[in-house]
Short mmCIF file of C-alpha atoms in Angstrom, two decimals:
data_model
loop_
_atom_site.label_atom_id
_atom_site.label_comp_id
_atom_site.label_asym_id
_atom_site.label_seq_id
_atom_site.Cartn_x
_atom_site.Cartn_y
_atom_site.Cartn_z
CA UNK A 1 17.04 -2.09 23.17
CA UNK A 2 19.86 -1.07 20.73
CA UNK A 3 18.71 -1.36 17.04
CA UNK A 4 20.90 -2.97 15.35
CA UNK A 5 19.80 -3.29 12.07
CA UNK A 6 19.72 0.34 9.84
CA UNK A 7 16.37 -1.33 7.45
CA UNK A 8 16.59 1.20 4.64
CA UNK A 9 18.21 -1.50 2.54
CA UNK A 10 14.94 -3.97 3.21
CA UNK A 11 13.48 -2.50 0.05
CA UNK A 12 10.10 -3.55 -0.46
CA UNK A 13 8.15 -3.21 2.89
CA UNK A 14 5.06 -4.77 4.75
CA UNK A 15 2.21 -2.86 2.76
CA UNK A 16 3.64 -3.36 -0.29
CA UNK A 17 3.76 -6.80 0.09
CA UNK A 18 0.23 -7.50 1.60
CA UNK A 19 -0.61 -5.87 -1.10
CA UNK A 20 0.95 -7.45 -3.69
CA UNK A 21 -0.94 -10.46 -2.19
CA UNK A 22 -3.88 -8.87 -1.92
CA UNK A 23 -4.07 -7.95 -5.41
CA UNK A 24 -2.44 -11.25 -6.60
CA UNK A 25 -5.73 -12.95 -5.40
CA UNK A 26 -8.23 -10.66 -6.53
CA UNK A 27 -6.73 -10.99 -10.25
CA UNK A 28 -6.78 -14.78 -9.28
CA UNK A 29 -10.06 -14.66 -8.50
CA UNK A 30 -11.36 -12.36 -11.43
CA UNK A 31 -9.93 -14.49 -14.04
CA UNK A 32 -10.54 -17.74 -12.45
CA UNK A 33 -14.80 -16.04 -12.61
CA UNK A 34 -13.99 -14.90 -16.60
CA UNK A 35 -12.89 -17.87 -17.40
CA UNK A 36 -15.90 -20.14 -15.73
CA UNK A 37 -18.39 -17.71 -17.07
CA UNK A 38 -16.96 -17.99 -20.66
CA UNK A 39 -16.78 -21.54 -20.01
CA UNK A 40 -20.15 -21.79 -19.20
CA UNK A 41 -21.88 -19.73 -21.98
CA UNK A 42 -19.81 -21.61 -24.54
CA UNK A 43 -21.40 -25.04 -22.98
CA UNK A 44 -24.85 -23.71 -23.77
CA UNK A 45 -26.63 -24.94 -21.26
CA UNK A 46 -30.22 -23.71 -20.56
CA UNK A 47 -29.25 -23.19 -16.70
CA UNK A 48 -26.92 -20.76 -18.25
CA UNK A 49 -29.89 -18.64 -19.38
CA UNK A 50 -31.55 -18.14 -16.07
CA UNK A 51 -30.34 -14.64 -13.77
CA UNK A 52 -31.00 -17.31 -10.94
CA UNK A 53 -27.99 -19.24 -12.01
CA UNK A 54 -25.80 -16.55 -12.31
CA UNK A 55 -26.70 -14.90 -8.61
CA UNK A 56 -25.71 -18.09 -6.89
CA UNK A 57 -22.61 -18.35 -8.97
CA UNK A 58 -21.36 -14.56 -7.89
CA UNK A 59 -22.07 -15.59 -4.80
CA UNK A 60 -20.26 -18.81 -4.64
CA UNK A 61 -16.58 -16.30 -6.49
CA UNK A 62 -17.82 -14.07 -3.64
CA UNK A 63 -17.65 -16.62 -0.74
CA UNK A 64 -14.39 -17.82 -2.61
CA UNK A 65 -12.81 -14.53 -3.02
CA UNK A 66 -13.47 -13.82 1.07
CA UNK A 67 -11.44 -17.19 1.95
CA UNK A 68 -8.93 -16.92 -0.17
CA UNK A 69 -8.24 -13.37 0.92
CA UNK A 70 -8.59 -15.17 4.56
CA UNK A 71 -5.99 -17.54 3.75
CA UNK A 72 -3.72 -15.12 1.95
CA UNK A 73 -3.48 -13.21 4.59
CA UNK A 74 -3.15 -15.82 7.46
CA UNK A 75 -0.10 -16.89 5.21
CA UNK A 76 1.03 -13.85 4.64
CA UNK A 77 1.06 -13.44 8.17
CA UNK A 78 3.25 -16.78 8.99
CA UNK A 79 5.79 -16.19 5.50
CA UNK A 80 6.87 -12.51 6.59
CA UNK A 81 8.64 -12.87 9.85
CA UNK A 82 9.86 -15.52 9.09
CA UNK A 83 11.29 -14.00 5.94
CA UNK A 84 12.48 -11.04 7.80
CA UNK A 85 14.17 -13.27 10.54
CA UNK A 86 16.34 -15.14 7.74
CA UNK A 87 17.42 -11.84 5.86
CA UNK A 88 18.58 -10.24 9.62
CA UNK A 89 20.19 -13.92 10.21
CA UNK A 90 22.20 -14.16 7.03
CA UNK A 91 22.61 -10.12 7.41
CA UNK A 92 23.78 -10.28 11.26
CA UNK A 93 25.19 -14.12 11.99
CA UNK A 94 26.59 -12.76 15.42
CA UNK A 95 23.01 -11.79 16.67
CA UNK A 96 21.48 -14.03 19.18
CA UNK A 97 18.17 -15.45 18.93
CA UNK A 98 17.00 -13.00 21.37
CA UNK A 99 18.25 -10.43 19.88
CA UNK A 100 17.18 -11.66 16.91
CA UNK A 101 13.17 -12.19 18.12
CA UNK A 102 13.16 -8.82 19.69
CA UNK A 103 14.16 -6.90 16.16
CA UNK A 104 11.83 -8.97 14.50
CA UNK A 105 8.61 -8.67 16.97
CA UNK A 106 9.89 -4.40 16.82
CA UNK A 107 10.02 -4.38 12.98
CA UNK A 108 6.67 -5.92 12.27
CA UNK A 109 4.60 -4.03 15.19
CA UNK A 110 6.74 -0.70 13.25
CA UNK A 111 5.54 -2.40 9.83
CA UNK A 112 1.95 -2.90 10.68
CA UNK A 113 1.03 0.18 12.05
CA UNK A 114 -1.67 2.65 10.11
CA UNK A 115 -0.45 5.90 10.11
CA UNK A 116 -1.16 9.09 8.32
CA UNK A 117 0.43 7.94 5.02
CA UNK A 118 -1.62 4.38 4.99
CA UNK A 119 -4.64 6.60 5.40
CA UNK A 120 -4.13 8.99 2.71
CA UNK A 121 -2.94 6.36 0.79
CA UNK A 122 -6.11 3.91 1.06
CA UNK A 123 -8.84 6.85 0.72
CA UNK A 124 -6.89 7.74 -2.96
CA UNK A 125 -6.50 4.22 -3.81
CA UNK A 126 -10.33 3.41 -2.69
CA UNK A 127 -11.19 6.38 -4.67
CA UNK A 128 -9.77 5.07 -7.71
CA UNK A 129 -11.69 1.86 -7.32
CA UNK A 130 -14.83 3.00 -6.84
CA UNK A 131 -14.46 5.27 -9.49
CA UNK A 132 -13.84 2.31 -11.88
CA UNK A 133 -16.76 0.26 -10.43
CA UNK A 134 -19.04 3.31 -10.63
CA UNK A 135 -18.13 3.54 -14.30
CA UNK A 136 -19.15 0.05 -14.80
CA UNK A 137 -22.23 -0.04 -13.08
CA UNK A 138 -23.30 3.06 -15.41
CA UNK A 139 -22.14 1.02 -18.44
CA UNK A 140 -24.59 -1.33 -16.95
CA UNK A 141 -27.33 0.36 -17.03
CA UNK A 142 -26.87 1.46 -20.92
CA UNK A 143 -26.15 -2.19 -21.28
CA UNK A 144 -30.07 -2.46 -20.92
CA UNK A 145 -30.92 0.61 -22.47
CA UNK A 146 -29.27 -1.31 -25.56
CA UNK A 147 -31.46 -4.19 -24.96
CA UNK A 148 -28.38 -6.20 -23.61
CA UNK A 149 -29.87 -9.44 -21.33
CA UNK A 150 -29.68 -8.69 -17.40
CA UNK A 151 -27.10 -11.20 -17.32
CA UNK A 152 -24.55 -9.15 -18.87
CA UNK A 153 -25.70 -6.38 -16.60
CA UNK A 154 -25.11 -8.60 -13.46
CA UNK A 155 -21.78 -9.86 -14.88
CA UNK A 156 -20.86 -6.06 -16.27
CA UNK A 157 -21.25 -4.82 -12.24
CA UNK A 158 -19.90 -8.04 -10.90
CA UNK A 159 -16.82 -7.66 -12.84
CA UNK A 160 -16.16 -3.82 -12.42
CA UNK A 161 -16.09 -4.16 -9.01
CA UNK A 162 -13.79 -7.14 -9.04
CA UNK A 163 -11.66 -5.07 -11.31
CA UNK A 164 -12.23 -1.55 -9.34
CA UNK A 165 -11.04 -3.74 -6.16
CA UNK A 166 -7.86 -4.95 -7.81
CA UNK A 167 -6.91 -1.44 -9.36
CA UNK A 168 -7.50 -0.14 -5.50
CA UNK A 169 -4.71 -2.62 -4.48
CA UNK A 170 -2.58 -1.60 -7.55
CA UNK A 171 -3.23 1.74 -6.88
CA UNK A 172 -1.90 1.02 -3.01
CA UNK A 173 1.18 -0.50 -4.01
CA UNK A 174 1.96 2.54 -6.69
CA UNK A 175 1.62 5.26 -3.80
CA UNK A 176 3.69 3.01 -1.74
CA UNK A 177 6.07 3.22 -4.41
CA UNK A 178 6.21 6.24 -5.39
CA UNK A 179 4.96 8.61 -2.85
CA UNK A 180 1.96 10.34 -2.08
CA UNK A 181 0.68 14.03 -1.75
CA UNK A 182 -1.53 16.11 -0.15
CA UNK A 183 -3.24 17.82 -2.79
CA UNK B 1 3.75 33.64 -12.70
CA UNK B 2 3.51 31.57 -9.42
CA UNK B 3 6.61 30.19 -8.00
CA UNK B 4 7.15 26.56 -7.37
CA UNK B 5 7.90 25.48 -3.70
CA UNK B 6 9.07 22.20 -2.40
CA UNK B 7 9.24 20.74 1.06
CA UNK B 8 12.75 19.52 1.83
CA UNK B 9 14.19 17.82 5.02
CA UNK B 10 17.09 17.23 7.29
CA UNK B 11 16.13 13.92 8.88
CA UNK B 12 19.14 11.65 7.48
CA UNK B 13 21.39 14.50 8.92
CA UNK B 14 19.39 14.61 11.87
CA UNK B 15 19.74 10.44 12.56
CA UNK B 16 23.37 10.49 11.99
CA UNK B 17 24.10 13.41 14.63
CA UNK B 18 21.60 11.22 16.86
CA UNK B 19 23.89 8.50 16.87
CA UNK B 20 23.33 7.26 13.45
CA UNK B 21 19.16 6.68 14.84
CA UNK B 22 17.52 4.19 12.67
CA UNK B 23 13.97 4.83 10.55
CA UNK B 24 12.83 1.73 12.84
CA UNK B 25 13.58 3.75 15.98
CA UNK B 26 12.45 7.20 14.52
CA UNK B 27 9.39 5.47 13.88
CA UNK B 28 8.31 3.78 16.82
CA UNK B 29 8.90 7.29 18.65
CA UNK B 30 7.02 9.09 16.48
CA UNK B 31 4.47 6.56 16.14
CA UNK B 32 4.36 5.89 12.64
CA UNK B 33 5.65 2.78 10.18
CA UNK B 34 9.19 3.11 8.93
CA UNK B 35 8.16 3.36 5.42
CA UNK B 36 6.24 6.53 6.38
CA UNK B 37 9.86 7.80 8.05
CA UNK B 38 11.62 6.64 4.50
CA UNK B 39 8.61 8.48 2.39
CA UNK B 40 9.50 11.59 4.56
CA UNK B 41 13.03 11.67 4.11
CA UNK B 42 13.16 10.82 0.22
CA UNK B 43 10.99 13.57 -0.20
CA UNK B 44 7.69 11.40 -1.43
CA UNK B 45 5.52 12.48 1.25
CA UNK B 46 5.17 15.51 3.18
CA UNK B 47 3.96 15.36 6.57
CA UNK B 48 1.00 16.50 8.71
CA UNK B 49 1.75 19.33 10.53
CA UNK B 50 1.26 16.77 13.87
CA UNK B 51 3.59 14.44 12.66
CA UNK B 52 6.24 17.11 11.62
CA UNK B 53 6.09 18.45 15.61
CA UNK B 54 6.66 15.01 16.81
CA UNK B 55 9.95 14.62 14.11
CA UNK B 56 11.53 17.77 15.51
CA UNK B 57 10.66 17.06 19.27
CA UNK B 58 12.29 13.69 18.65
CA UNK B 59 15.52 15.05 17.54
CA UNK B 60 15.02 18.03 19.99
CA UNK B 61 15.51 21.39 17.46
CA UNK B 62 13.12 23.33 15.94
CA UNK B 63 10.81 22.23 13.54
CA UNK B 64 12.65 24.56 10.90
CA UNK B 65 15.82 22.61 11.14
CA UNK B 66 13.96 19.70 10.10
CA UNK B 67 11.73 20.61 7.39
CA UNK B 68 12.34 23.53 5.23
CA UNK B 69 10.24 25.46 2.72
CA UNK B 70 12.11 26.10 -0.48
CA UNK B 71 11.82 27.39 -3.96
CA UNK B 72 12.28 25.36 -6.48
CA UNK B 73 14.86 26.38 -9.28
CA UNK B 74 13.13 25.37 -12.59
CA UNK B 75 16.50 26.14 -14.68
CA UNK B 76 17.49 22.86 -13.03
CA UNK B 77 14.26 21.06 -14.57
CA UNK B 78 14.04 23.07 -18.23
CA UNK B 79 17.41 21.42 -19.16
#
């Protein structure tokens, strides 16, 4: 098949935009868990006071944090050929639907692919996050060296890794971006 | 004082004498995403050696026509 289409001017590409979702919903999901957990302590209830209370909770932003990251990507996985067939339609209005399937079906199997650059580019990226959530597990720990309740400690670890898994994304979609090296 | 090398690359050049070859098509033959063929060829990522092979057998030259190994001139970069 010829290829019709020269894609350099499709500027922001597949990984970049999973990404982009990606991260979108772990911020989502981050602040939606600050702001219930600020919410919560400001209620005062005694429930609030319990480590008990708090596991299930992380749990439950856990659970919600998997499905929504389900869902997102499901989505994502509807929106972007069909975004990429109306940009080739308005781009090419002579191209058949055939033709026009065909391009699409080649550009997302091209798109989707994990090569040597994805690679390098998530073991950096991961690198940076679990840097950051490695950092706040250590803080912690001197969170109960400073006689600091457990509960901060769970929330201190819950949230650095939250945070560690959003700057990962973040961290994707800059290499993307701007390019990666070897050393 | 150590010199500063850069990578540098004739693939544009290359996929216009091919017929003006797309990234798309330079990609599925070499087996790796377009936006790993547009990294190569704006100079934001260099490579495996693998991968650099395959680029070179694609457009059928050496792999020294493709990729070269230069010095980079840090007048250019003082001013």
């Amino acid at each position: 098949m010829s290829v019709i289409v020269n894609k350099e001017d499709l500027k922001m590409t597949y990984h970049e935009k999973r990404m982009i979702v990606t991260s979108f919903i772990g911020i989502a999901v981050s602040i939606s868990y600050i702001i219930f957990a600020i919410t919560t302590y400001q209620s005062g209830s005694a429930q609030s006071l319990t480590l008990r209370f708090w596991a299930e909770w992380i749990l439950i932003f856990i659970g919600i944090g998997v499905v929504a990251m389900i869902i997102g990507t499901i989505l994502f996985s509807i929106i972007y050929p069909i975004t990429i067939s109306i940009k080739l339609k308005l781009e090419h209005k002579d191209m058949t639907d055939d033709e026009l399937k065909k391009q699409v079906e080649s550009m997302i199997k091209t798109d989707m692919v994990e090569d040597e650059m994805g690679k390098l580019i998530e073991l950096k990226s991961m690198r940076i996050g679990f840097a950051f959530a490695g950092v706040g597990f250590v803080l912690s720990l001197i969170s109960l060296l400073l006689n600091y309740s457990p509960i901060v400690m769970i929330h201190i670890i819950f949230l650095s890794f939250s945070i560690g898994s959003v700057l990962e994304g973040l961290a994707s979609l800059y290499y993307y971006k701007k390019g990666i090296r070897h050393a | 004082m150590h010199k500063k090398y850069e990578i540098t690359n004739q693939i544009r050049t290359l996929r216009f004498f091919s017929n003006e070859m797309s990234q798309l098509t330079l990609a599925e033959l070499t087996g790796v995403s377009r936006q790993t063929i547009n990294a190569i060829e704006l100079g934001k990522y260099t490579p495996s050696l693998d991968l650099a092979y395959k680029i070179a057998h694609v457009f059928q030259v050496p792999i020294d026509e493709v990729f070269q190994y230069k010095e980079v001139n840090d007048e250019n970069t003082r001013k």
